[in-house]
Amino acid sequence: MKIKKGDKVQVIAGQDKGTVAEVIAVFPKENKVVVEGVNIAKKAMKPSQANPDGGFVEAEVKIDASNVMLYDSKAKKASRVGVKLDKKGNKVRYYKKSGTEVKGAKK
């Protein structure tokens, strides 16, 4: 999976198609990601000591990683991602549209 936490992605399929947002969590074994503000679901919460009124809570739900692409700020489009070696011999992700390195992923 070439998507990491903190990457800026564009949703390419589903009801939130076209949305550009940041990845909150990545689940590589399930091939799913959680994207900020995308695929919002309402969940009914019972009253508890922490939440005495109960009610509905809205939260982001996982979506399949195949439904998002990394967003290239330079090209202003979603782009495929490749992996190449830098001068030090480390693997670096790059956008195939513009050729620039992917920045912004938290390690």
PDB file of N, CA and C in Angstrom, residues 2-107:
ATOM      1  N   LYS A   2       0.653   2.145  -0.935  1.00  0.00           N
ATOM      2  CA  LYS A   2       1.511   3.325  -1.092  1.00  0.00           C
ATOM      3  C   LYS A   2       0.939   4.556  -0.404  1.00  0.00           C
ATOM      4  N   ILE A   3      -0.149   4.386   0.350  1.00  0.00           N
ATOM      5  CA  ILE A   3      -0.760   5.504   1.066  1.00  0.00           C
ATOM      6  C   ILE A   3      -0.363   5.413   2.533  1.00  0.00           C
ATOM      7  N   LYS A   4       0.031   6.554   3.099  1.00  0.00           N
ATOM      8  CA  LYS A   4       0.451   6.592   4.496  1.00  0.00           C
ATOM      9  C   LYS A   4      -0.359   7.635   5.260  1.00  0.00           C
ATOM     10  N   LYS A   5      -0.342   7.524   6.566  1.00  0.00           N
ATOM     11  CA  LYS A   5      -1.032   8.484   7.426  1.00  0.00           C
ATOM     12  C   LYS A   5      -0.455   9.877   7.191  1.00  0.00           C
ATOM     13  N   GLY A   6      -1.344  10.862   7.029  1.00  0.00           N
ATOM     14  CA  GLY A   6      -0.907  12.238   6.804  1.00  0.00           C
ATOM     15  C   GLY A   6      -0.849  12.631   5.342  1.00  0.00           C
ATOM     16  N   ASP A   7      -1.001  11.671   4.419  1.00  0.00           N
ATOM     17  CA  ASP A   7      -0.996  11.987   2.988  1.00  0.00           C
ATOM     18  C   ASP A   7      -2.265  12.737   2.602  1.00  0.00           C
ATOM     19  N   LYS A   8      -2.158  13.594   1.604  1.00  0.00           N
ATOM     20  CA  LYS A   8      -3.325  14.279   1.041  1.00  0.00           C
ATOM     21  C   LYS A   8      -3.808  13.430  -0.132  1.00  0.00           C
ATOM     22  N   VAL A   9      -5.078  13.008  -0.066  1.00  0.00           N
ATOM     23  CA  VAL A   9      -5.632  12.136  -1.102  1.00  0.00           C
ATOM     24  C   VAL A   9      -6.896  12.727  -1.693  1.00  0.00           C
ATOM     25  N   GLN A  10      -7.252  12.250  -2.888  1.00  0.00           N
ATOM     26  CA  GLN A  10      -8.505  12.619  -3.529  1.00  0.00           C
ATOM     27  C   GLN A  10      -9.336  11.350  -3.672  1.00  0.00           C
ATOM     28  N   VAL A  11     -10.614  11.438  -3.291  1.00  0.00           N
ATOM     29  CA  VAL A  11     -11.518  10.306  -3.419  1.00  0.00           C
ATOM     30  C   VAL A  11     -11.926  10.201  -4.887  1.00  0.00           C
ATOM     31  N   ILE A  12     -11.771   9.012  -5.476  1.00  0.00           N
ATOM     32  CA  ILE A  12     -12.051   8.839  -6.899  1.00  0.00           C
ATOM     33  C   ILE A  12     -13.300   8.005  -7.164  1.00  0.00           C
ATOM     34  N   ALA A  13     -13.949   7.504  -6.114  1.00  0.00           N
ATOM     35  CA  ALA A  13     -15.159   6.701  -6.290  1.00  0.00           C
ATOM     36  C   ALA A  13     -16.035   6.818  -5.051  1.00  0.00           C
ATOM     37  N   GLY A  14     -17.339   6.668  -5.236  1.00  0.00           N
ATOM     38  CA  GLY A  14     -18.267   6.700  -4.114  1.00  0.00           C
ATOM     39  C   GLY A  14     -18.975   8.034  -3.993  1.00  0.00           C
ATOM     40  N   GLN A  15     -19.758   8.182  -2.918  1.00  0.00           N
ATOM     41  CA  GLN A  15     -20.582   9.374  -2.744  1.00  0.00           C
ATOM     42  C   GLN A  15     -19.761  10.635  -2.492  1.00  0.00           C
ATOM     43  N   ASP A  16     -18.539  10.509  -2.004  1.00  0.00           N
ATOM     44  CA  ASP A  16     -17.687  11.668  -1.727  1.00  0.00           C
ATOM     45  C   ASP A  16     -16.655  11.886  -2.828  1.00  0.00           C
ATOM     46  N   LYS A  17     -16.937  11.409  -4.037  1.00  0.00           N
ATOM     47  CA  LYS A  17     -16.010  11.514  -5.163  1.00  0.00           C
ATOM     48  C   LYS A  17     -15.602  12.967  -5.402  1.00  0.00           C
ATOM     49  N   GLY A  18     -14.290  13.174  -5.578  1.00  0.00           N
ATOM     50  CA  GLY A  18     -13.771  14.506  -5.839  1.00  0.00           C
ATOM     51  C   GLY A  18     -13.245  15.215  -4.603  1.00  0.00           C
ATOM     52  N   THR A  19     -13.543  14.715  -3.425  1.00  0.00           N
ATOM     53  CA  THR A  19     -13.109  15.341  -2.180  1.00  0.00           C
ATOM     54  C   THR A  19     -11.608  15.164  -1.980  1.00  0.00           C
ATOM     55  N   VAL A  20     -10.925  16.240  -1.615  1.00  0.00           N
ATOM     56  CA  VAL A  20      -9.499  16.196  -1.307  1.00  0.00           C
ATOM     57  C   VAL A  20      -9.358  16.403   0.195  1.00  0.00           C
ATOM     58  N   ALA A  21      -8.731  15.440   0.883  1.00  0.00           N
ATOM     59  CA  ALA A  21      -8.594  15.510   2.337  1.00  0.00           C
ATOM     60  C   ALA A  21      -7.384  14.695   2.781  1.00  0.00           C
ATOM     61  N   GLU A  22      -7.125  14.734   4.090  1.00  0.00           N
ATOM     62  CA  GLU A  22      -5.964  14.067   4.662  1.00  0.00           C
ATOM     63  C   GLU A  22      -6.339  12.700   5.220  1.00  0.00           C
ATOM     64  N   VAL A  23      -5.401  11.753   5.133  1.00  0.00           N
ATOM     65  CA  VAL A  23      -5.602  10.407   5.667  1.00  0.00           C
ATOM     66  C   VAL A  23      -5.371  10.435   7.177  1.00  0.00           C
ATOM     67  N   ILE A  24      -6.353   9.916   7.931  1.00  0.00           N
ATOM     68  CA  ILE A  24      -6.263   9.882   9.397  1.00  0.00           C
ATOM     69  C   ILE A  24      -5.636   8.577   9.874  1.00  0.00           C
ATOM     70  N   ALA A  25      -6.033   7.457   9.260  1.00  0.00           N
ATOM     71  CA  ALA A  25      -5.536   6.145   9.676  1.00  0.00           C
ATOM     72  C   ALA A  25      -5.429   5.228   8.469  1.00  0.00           C
ATOM     73  N   VAL A  26      -4.503   4.266   8.550  1.00  0.00           N
ATOM     74  CA  VAL A  26      -4.280   3.318   7.469  1.00  0.00           C
ATOM     75  C   VAL A  26      -4.327   1.907   8.046  1.00  0.00           C
ATOM     76  N   PHE A  27      -5.014   0.996   7.347  1.00  0.00           N
ATOM     77  CA  PHE A  27      -5.118  -0.395   7.764  1.00  0.00           C
ATOM     78  C   PHE A  27      -4.636  -1.279   6.603  1.00  0.00           C
ATOM     79  N   PRO A  28      -3.311  -1.513   6.495  1.00  0.00           N
ATOM     80  CA  PRO A  28      -2.761  -2.216   5.337  1.00  0.00           C
ATOM     81  C   PRO A  28      -3.239  -3.664   5.182  1.00  0.00           C
ATOM     82  N   LYS A  29      -3.482  -4.370   6.281  1.00  0.00           N
ATOM     83  CA  LYS A  29      -3.938  -5.760   6.179  1.00  0.00           C
ATOM     84  C   LYS A  29      -5.332  -5.841   5.567  1.00  0.00           C
ATOM     85  N   GLU A  30      -6.164  -4.824   5.812  1.00  0.00           N
ATOM     86  CA  GLU A  30      -7.521  -4.789   5.261  1.00  0.00           C
ATOM     87  C   GLU A  30      -7.580  -4.012   3.946  1.00  0.00           C
ATOM     88  N   ASN A  31      -6.482  -3.340   3.581  1.00  0.00           N
ATOM     89  CA  ASN A  31      -6.405  -2.466   2.399  1.00  0.00           C
ATOM     90  C   ASN A  31      -7.449  -1.350   2.488  1.00  0.00           C
ATOM     91  N   LYS A  32      -7.567  -0.746   3.684  1.00  0.00           N
ATOM     92  CA  LYS A  32      -8.539   0.320   3.907  1.00  0.00           C
ATOM     93  C   LYS A  32      -7.862   1.527   4.550  1.00  0.00           C
ATOM     94  N   VAL A  33      -8.484   2.696   4.352  1.00  0.00           N
ATOM     95  CA  VAL A  33      -7.999   3.935   4.951  1.00  0.00           C
ATOM     96  C   VAL A  33      -9.180   4.708   5.532  1.00  0.00           C
ATOM     97  N   VAL A  34      -8.888   5.595   6.493  1.00  0.00           N
ATOM     98  CA  VAL A  34      -9.879   6.521   7.029  1.00  0.00           C
ATOM     99  C   VAL A  34      -9.442   7.913   6.599  1.00  0.00           C
ATOM    100  N   VAL A  35     -10.336   8.621   5.891  1.00  0.00           N
ATOM    101  CA  VAL A  35     -10.029   9.948   5.363  1.00  0.00           C
ATOM    102  C   VAL A  35     -10.893  10.976   6.081  1.00  0.00           C
ATOM    103  N   GLU A  36     -10.285  12.098   6.440  1.00  0.00           N
ATOM    104  CA  GLU A  36     -10.948  13.153   7.193  1.00  0.00           C
ATOM    105  C   GLU A  36     -12.147  13.723   6.430  1.00  0.00           C
ATOM    106  N   GLY A  37     -13.334  13.651   7.047  1.00  0.00           N
ATOM    107  CA  GLY A  37     -14.540  14.228   6.466  1.00  0.00           C
ATOM    108  C   GLY A  37     -15.181  13.407   5.355  1.00  0.00           C
ATOM    109  N   VAL A  38     -14.715  12.180   5.146  1.00  0.00           N
ATOM    110  CA  VAL A  38     -15.230  11.330   4.071  1.00  0.00           C
ATOM    111  C   VAL A  38     -15.883  10.091   4.674  1.00  0.00           C
ATOM    112  N   ASN A  39     -17.002   9.650   4.089  1.00  0.00           N
ATOM    113  CA  ASN A  39     -17.719   8.449   4.513  1.00  0.00           C
ATOM    114  C   ASN A  39     -18.161   8.563   5.974  1.00  0.00           C
ATOM    115  N   ILE A  40     -18.900   9.617   6.270  1.00  0.00           N
ATOM    116  CA  ILE A  40     -19.392   9.876   7.625  1.00  0.00           C
ATOM    117  C   ILE A  40     -20.579   8.964   7.910  1.00  0.00           C
ATOM    118  N   ALA A  41     -20.553   8.306   9.082  1.00  0.00           N
ATOM    119  CA  ALA A  41     -21.652   7.439   9.497  1.00  0.00           C
ATOM    120  C   ALA A  41     -22.167   7.897  10.855  1.00  0.00           C
ATOM    121  N   LYS A  42     -23.477   7.765  11.051  1.00  0.00           N
ATOM    122  CA  LYS A  42     -24.075   8.098  12.342  1.00  0.00           C
ATOM    123  C   LYS A  42     -24.226   6.825  13.158  1.00  0.00           C
ATOM    124  N   LYS A  43     -23.890   6.929  14.434  1.00  0.00           N
ATOM    125  CA  LYS A  43     -23.989   5.780  15.325  1.00  0.00           C
ATOM    126  C   LYS A  43     -24.803   6.192  16.543  1.00  0.00           C
ATOM    127  N   ALA A  44     -25.776   5.373  16.937  1.00  0.00           N
ATOM    128  CA  ALA A  44     -26.589   5.663  18.116  1.00  0.00           C
ATOM    129  C   ALA A  44     -25.804   5.268  19.362  1.00  0.00           C
ATOM    130  N   MET A  45     -25.712   6.191  20.325  1.00  0.00           N
ATOM    131  CA  MET A  45     -24.981   5.932  21.564  1.00  0.00           C
ATOM    132  C   MET A  45     -25.966   5.887  22.732  1.00  0.00           C
ATOM    133  N   LYS A  46     -25.859   4.844  23.542  1.00  0.00           N
ATOM    134  CA  LYS A  46     -26.686   4.738  24.736  1.00  0.00           C
ATOM    135  C   LYS A  46     -26.219   5.766  25.759  1.00  0.00           C
ATOM    136  N   PRO A  47     -27.103   6.237  26.598  1.00  0.00           N
ATOM    137  CA  PRO A  47     -26.662   7.122  27.681  1.00  0.00           C
ATOM    138  C   PRO A  47     -25.692   6.384  28.611  1.00  0.00           C
ATOM    139  N   SER A  48     -24.628   7.069  29.010  1.00  0.00           N
ATOM    140  CA  SER A  48     -23.640   6.498  29.932  1.00  0.00           C
ATOM    141  C   SER A  48     -23.175   7.599  30.868  1.00  0.00           C
ATOM    142  N   GLN A  49     -22.292   7.273  31.776  1.00  0.00           N
ATOM    143  CA  GLN A  49     -21.778   8.290  32.697  1.00  0.00           C
ATOM    144  C   GLN A  49     -20.976   9.355  31.943  1.00  0.00           C
ATOM    145  N   ALA A  50     -20.234   8.928  30.961  1.00  0.00           N
ATOM    146  CA  ALA A  50     -19.441   9.870  30.177  1.00  0.00           C
ATOM    147  C   ALA A  50     -20.331  10.724  29.269  1.00  0.00           C
ATOM    148  N   ASN A  51     -21.399  10.137  28.741  1.00  0.00           N
ATOM    149  CA  ASN A  51     -22.314  10.826  27.836  1.00  0.00           C
ATOM    150  C   ASN A  51     -23.739  10.606  28.349  1.00  0.00           C
ATOM    151  N   PRO A  52     -24.182  11.385  29.353  1.00  0.00           N
ATOM    152  CA  PRO A  52     -25.472  11.113  30.012  1.00  0.00           C
ATOM    153  C   PRO A  52     -26.689  11.293  29.100  1.00  0.00           C
ATOM    154  N   ASP A  53     -26.593  12.108  28.045  1.00  0.00           N
ATOM    155  CA  ASP A  53     -27.736  12.313  27.163  1.00  0.00           C
ATOM    156  C   ASP A  53     -27.848  11.240  26.076  1.00  0.00           C
ATOM    157  N   GLY A  54     -26.751  10.572  25.767  1.00  0.00           N
ATOM    158  CA  GLY A  54     -26.768   9.613  24.664  1.00  0.00           C
ATOM    159  C   GLY A  54     -26.881  10.354  23.355  1.00  0.00           C
ATOM    160  N   GLY A  55     -27.600   9.788  22.388  1.00  0.00           N
ATOM    161  CA  GLY A  55     -27.826  10.468  21.115  1.00  0.00           C
ATOM    162  C   GLY A  55     -27.013   9.868  19.989  1.00  0.00           C
ATOM    163  N   PHE A  56     -26.866  10.648  18.916  1.00  0.00           N
ATOM    164  CA  PHE A  56     -26.160  10.181  17.728  1.00  0.00           C
ATOM    165  C   PHE A  56     -24.777  10.815  17.658  1.00  0.00           C
ATOM    166  N   VAL A  57     -23.794  10.005  17.249  1.00  0.00           N
ATOM    167  CA  VAL A  57     -22.420  10.466  17.070  1.00  0.00           C
ATOM    168  C   VAL A  57     -22.040  10.228  15.613  1.00  0.00           C
ATOM    169  N   GLU A  58     -21.438  11.235  14.978  1.00  0.00           N
ATOM    170  CA  GLU A  58     -20.972  11.087  13.602  1.00  0.00           C
ATOM    171  C   GLU A  58     -19.470  10.837  13.609  1.00  0.00           C
ATOM    172  N   ALA A  59     -19.027   9.870  12.802  1.00  0.00           N
ATOM    173  CA  ALA A  59     -17.607   9.537  12.734  1.00  0.00           C
ATOM    174  C   ALA A  59     -17.252   9.062  11.329  1.00  0.00           C
ATOM    175  N   GLU A  60     -15.966   9.221  10.962  1.00  0.00           N
ATOM    176  CA  GLU A  60     -15.492   8.725   9.680  1.00  0.00           C
ATOM    177  C   GLU A  60     -15.359   7.207   9.756  1.00  0.00           C
ATOM    178  N   VAL A  61     -15.711   6.538   8.653  1.00  0.00           N
ATOM    179  CA  VAL A  61     -15.638   5.087   8.575  1.00  0.00           C
ATOM    180  C   VAL A  61     -14.610   4.727   7.504  1.00  0.00           C
ATOM    181  N   LYS A  62     -14.018   3.540   7.622  1.00  0.00           N
ATOM    182  CA  LYS A  62     -13.006   3.092   6.668  1.00  0.00           C
ATOM    183  C   LYS A  62     -13.583   3.011   5.252  1.00  0.00           C
ATOM    184  N   ILE A  63     -12.722   3.342   4.269  1.00  0.00           N
ATOM    185  CA  ILE A  63     -13.067   3.109   2.864  1.00  0.00           C
ATOM    186  C   ILE A  63     -11.917   2.339   2.227  1.00  0.00           C
ATOM    187  N   ASP A  64     -12.196   1.676   1.132  1.00  0.00           N
ATOM    188  CA  ASP A  64     -11.169   0.879   0.471  1.00  0.00           C
ATOM    189  C   ASP A  64     -10.095   1.795  -0.120  1.00  0.00           C
ATOM    190  N   ALA A  65      -8.857   1.365  -0.019  1.00  0.00           N
ATOM    191  CA  ALA A  65      -7.736   2.178  -0.510  1.00  0.00           C
ATOM    192  C   ALA A  65      -7.774   2.349  -2.022  1.00  0.00           C
ATOM    193  N   SER A  66      -8.467   1.456  -2.730  1.00  0.00           N
ATOM    194  CA  SER A  66      -8.556   1.582  -4.184  1.00  0.00           C
ATOM    195  C   SER A  66      -9.458   2.737  -4.597  1.00  0.00           C
ATOM    196  N   ASN A  67     -10.221   3.298  -3.658  1.00  0.00           N
ATOM    197  CA  ASN A  67     -11.120   4.407  -3.965  1.00  0.00           C
ATOM    198  C   ASN A  67     -10.481   5.770  -3.733  1.00  0.00           C
ATOM    199  N   VAL A  68      -9.190   5.803  -3.382  1.00  0.00           N
ATOM    200  CA  VAL A  68      -8.488   7.077  -3.204  1.00  0.00           C
ATOM    201  C   VAL A  68      -7.172   7.050  -3.971  1.00  0.00           C
ATOM    202  N   MET A  69      -6.731   8.245  -4.398  1.00  0.00           N
ATOM    203  CA  MET A  69      -5.426   8.415  -5.033  1.00  0.00           C
ATOM    204  C   MET A  69      -4.726   9.587  -4.359  1.00  0.00           C
ATOM    205  N   LEU A  70      -3.415   9.512  -4.281  1.00  0.00           N
ATOM    206  CA  LEU A  70      -2.663  10.621  -3.715  1.00  0.00           C
ATOM    207  C   LEU A  70      -2.865  11.868  -4.572  1.00  0.00           C
ATOM    208  N   TYR A  71      -3.008  13.027  -3.911  1.00  0.00           N
ATOM    209  CA  TYR A  71      -3.282  14.289  -4.596  1.00  0.00           C
ATOM    210  C   TYR A  71      -1.981  15.053  -4.778  1.00  0.00           C
ATOM    211  N   ASP A  72      -1.668  15.373  -6.016  1.00  0.00           N
ATOM    212  CA  ASP A  72      -0.459  16.117  -6.360  1.00  0.00           C
ATOM    213  C   ASP A  72      -0.789  17.604  -6.373  1.00  0.00           C
ATOM    214  N   SER A  73      -0.285  18.361  -5.404  1.00  0.00           N
ATOM    215  CA  SER A  73      -0.573  19.789  -5.301  1.00  0.00           C
ATOM    216  C   SER A  73       0.009  20.567  -6.477  1.00  0.00           C
ATOM    217  N   LYS A  74       1.127  20.111  -7.017  1.00  0.00           N
ATOM    218  CA  LYS A  74       1.776  20.810  -8.129  1.00  0.00           C
ATOM    219  C   LYS A  74       0.951  20.691  -9.407  1.00  0.00           C
ATOM    220  N   ALA A  75       0.454  19.485  -9.700  1.00  0.00           N
ATOM    221  CA  ALA A  75      -0.339  19.258 -10.910  1.00  0.00           C
ATOM    222  C   ALA A  75      -1.818  19.551 -10.674  1.00  0.00           C
ATOM    223  N   LYS A  76      -2.225  19.734  -9.408  1.00  0.00           N
ATOM    224  CA  LYS A  76      -3.620  19.994  -9.025  1.00  0.00           C
ATOM    225  C   LYS A  76      -4.544  18.848  -9.472  1.00  0.00           C
ATOM    226  N   LYS A  77      -4.017  17.618  -9.449  1.00  0.00           N
ATOM    227  CA  LYS A  77      -4.788  16.439  -9.833  1.00  0.00           C
ATOM    228  C   LYS A  77      -4.353  15.249  -8.987  1.00  0.00           C
ATOM    229  N   ALA A  78      -5.186  14.216  -8.982  1.00  0.00           N
ATOM    230  CA  ALA A  78      -4.803  12.954  -8.366  1.00  0.00           C
ATOM    231  C   ALA A  78      -3.765  12.298  -9.269  1.00  0.00           C
ATOM    232  N   SER A  79      -2.801  11.629  -8.657  1.00  0.00           N
ATOM    233  CA  SER A  79      -1.705  11.067  -9.432  1.00  0.00           C
ATOM    234  C   SER A  79      -1.356   9.676  -8.930  1.00  0.00           C
ATOM    235  N   ARG A  80      -0.877   8.854  -9.837  1.00  0.00           N
ATOM    236  CA  ARG A  80      -0.339   7.568  -9.435  1.00  0.00           C
ATOM    237  C   ARG A  80       0.987   7.807  -8.734  1.00  0.00           C
ATOM    238  N   VAL A  81       1.433   6.796  -7.985  1.00  0.00           N
ATOM    239  CA  VAL A  81       2.640   6.944  -7.193  1.00  0.00           C
ATOM    240  C   VAL A  81       3.631   5.849  -7.565  1.00  0.00           C
ATOM    241  N   GLY A  82       4.886   6.250  -7.695  1.00  0.00           N
ATOM    242  CA  GLY A  82       5.957   5.292  -7.948  1.00  0.00           C
ATOM    243  C   GLY A  82       6.956   5.344  -6.813  1.00  0.00           C
ATOM    244  N   VAL A  83       7.871   4.386  -6.799  1.00  0.00           N
ATOM    245  CA  VAL A  83       8.920   4.344  -5.782  1.00  0.00           C
ATOM    246  C   VAL A  83      10.261   4.310  -6.501  1.00  0.00           C
ATOM    247  N   LYS A  84      11.173   5.185  -6.072  1.00  0.00           N
ATOM    248  CA  LYS A  84      12.518   5.209  -6.654  1.00  0.00           C
ATOM    249  C   LYS A  84      13.524   5.398  -5.538  1.00  0.00           C
ATOM    250  N   LEU A  85      14.793   5.222  -5.842  1.00  0.00           N
ATOM    251  CA  LEU A  85      15.851   5.407  -4.857  1.00  0.00           C
ATOM    252  C   LEU A  85      16.399   6.827  -4.966  1.00  0.00           C
ATOM    253  N   ASP A  86      16.645   7.459  -3.809  1.00  0.00           N
ATOM    254  CA  ASP A  86      17.256   8.783  -3.826  1.00  0.00           C
ATOM    255  C   ASP A  86      18.772   8.646  -3.836  1.00  0.00           C
ATOM    256  N   LYS A  87      19.493   9.745  -3.682  1.00  0.00           N
ATOM    257  CA  LYS A  87      20.956   9.738  -3.755  1.00  0.00           C
ATOM    258  C   LYS A  87      21.597   8.925  -2.645  1.00  0.00           C
ATOM    259  N   LYS A  88      20.912   8.841  -1.487  1.00  0.00           N
ATOM    260  CA  LYS A  88      21.446   8.089  -0.349  1.00  0.00           C
ATOM    261  C   LYS A  88      21.088   6.608  -0.406  1.00  0.00           C
ATOM    262  N   GLY A  89      20.253   6.218  -1.367  1.00  0.00           N
ATOM    263  CA  GLY A  89      19.852   4.824  -1.492  1.00  0.00           C
ATOM    264  C   GLY A  89      18.565   4.486  -0.746  1.00  0.00           C
ATOM    265  N   ASN A  90      17.860   5.513  -0.255  1.00  0.00           N
ATOM    266  CA  ASN A  90      16.587   5.295   0.439  1.00  0.00           C
ATOM    267  C   ASN A  90      15.449   5.284  -0.570  1.00  0.00           C
ATOM    268  N   LYS A  91      14.404   4.495  -0.262  1.00  0.00           N
ATOM    269  CA  LYS A  91      13.227   4.469  -1.123  1.00  0.00           C
ATOM    270  C   LYS A  91      12.425   5.743  -0.905  1.00  0.00           C
ATOM    271  N   VAL A  92      11.982   6.355  -2.008  1.00  0.00           N
ATOM    272  CA  VAL A  92      11.220   7.601  -1.955  1.00  0.00           C
ATOM    273  C   VAL A  92      10.010   7.461  -2.868  1.00  0.00           C
ATOM    274  N   ARG A  93       8.838   7.874  -2.374  1.00  0.00           N
ATOM    275  CA  ARG A  93       7.636   7.875  -3.211  1.00  0.00           C
ATOM    276  C   ARG A  93       7.613   9.160  -4.032  1.00  0.00           C
ATOM    277  N   TYR A  94       7.139   9.064  -5.280  1.00  0.00           N
ATOM    278  CA  TYR A  94       7.041  10.244  -6.137  1.00  0.00           C
ATOM    279  C   TYR A  94       5.765  10.181  -6.961  1.00  0.00           C
ATOM    280  N   TYR A  95       5.268  11.371  -7.323  1.00  0.00           N
ATOM    281  CA  TYR A  95       4.083  11.461  -8.168  1.00  0.00           C
ATOM    282  C   TYR A  95       4.504  11.220  -9.611  1.00  0.00           C
ATOM    283  N   LYS A  96       3.798  10.340 -10.309  1.00  0.00           N
ATOM    284  CA  LYS A  96       4.157  10.039 -11.689  1.00  0.00           C
ATOM    285  C   LYS A  96       3.767  11.160 -12.643  1.00  0.00           C
ATOM    286  N   LYS A  97       2.751  11.979 -12.287  1.00  0.00           N
ATOM    287  CA  LYS A  97       2.329  13.082 -13.165  1.00  0.00           C
ATOM    288  C   LYS A  97       3.385  14.178 -13.223  1.00  0.00           C
ATOM    289  N   SER A  98       3.892  14.604 -12.059  1.00  0.00           N
ATOM    290  CA  SER A  98       4.818  15.736 -12.031  1.00  0.00           C
ATOM    291  C   SER A  98       6.271  15.314 -11.768  1.00  0.00           C
ATOM    292  N   GLY A  99       6.468  14.120 -11.217  1.00  0.00           N
ATOM    293  CA  GLY A  99       7.829  13.661 -10.920  1.00  0.00           C
ATOM    294  C   GLY A  99       8.360  14.139  -9.582  1.00  0.00           C
ATOM    295  N   THR A 100       7.582  14.915  -8.833  1.00  0.00           N
ATOM    296  CA  THR A 100       8.051  15.422  -7.539  1.00  0.00           C
ATOM    297  C   THR A 100       7.849  14.378  -6.443  1.00  0.00           C
ATOM    298  N   GLU A 101       8.644  14.513  -5.379  1.00  0.00           N
ATOM    299  CA  GLU A 101       8.545  13.585  -4.251  1.00  0.00           C
ATOM    300  C   GLU A 101       7.281  13.844  -3.443  1.00  0.00           C
ATOM    301  N   VAL A 102       6.753  12.794  -2.822  1.00  0.00           N
ATOM    302  CA  VAL A 102       5.579  12.912  -1.967  1.00  0.00           C
ATOM    303  C   VAL A 102       6.028  13.452  -0.607  1.00  0.00           C
ATOM    304  N   LYS A 103       5.413  14.534  -0.180  1.00  0.00           N
ATOM    305  CA  LYS A 103       5.730  15.157   1.110  1.00  0.00           C
ATOM    306  C   LYS A 103       4.504  15.065   2.013  1.00  0.00           C
ATOM    307  N   GLY A 104       4.690  15.202   3.307  1.00  0.00           N
ATOM    308  CA  GLY A 104       3.570  15.331   4.225  1.00  0.00           C
ATOM    309  C   GLY A 104       3.177  14.093   4.980  1.00  0.00           C
ATOM    310  N   ALA A 105       3.756  12.944   4.688  1.00  0.00           N
ATOM    311  CA  ALA A 105       3.397  11.741   5.431  1.00  0.00           C
ATOM    312  C   ALA A 105       4.088  11.744   6.788  1.00  0.00           C
ATOM    313  N   LYS A 106       3.321  11.400   7.816  1.00  0.00           N
ATOM    314  CA  LYS A 106       3.886  11.326   9.169  1.00  0.00           C
ATOM    315  C   LYS A 106       4.450   9.938   9.378  1.00  0.00           C
ATOM    316  N   LYS A 107       5.614   9.875  10.006  1.00  0.00           N
ATOM    317  CA  LYS A 107       6.233   8.567  10.208  1.00  0.00           C
ATOM    318  C   LYS A 107       6.087   8.108  11.626  1.00  0.00           C
TER     319      LYS A 107
END
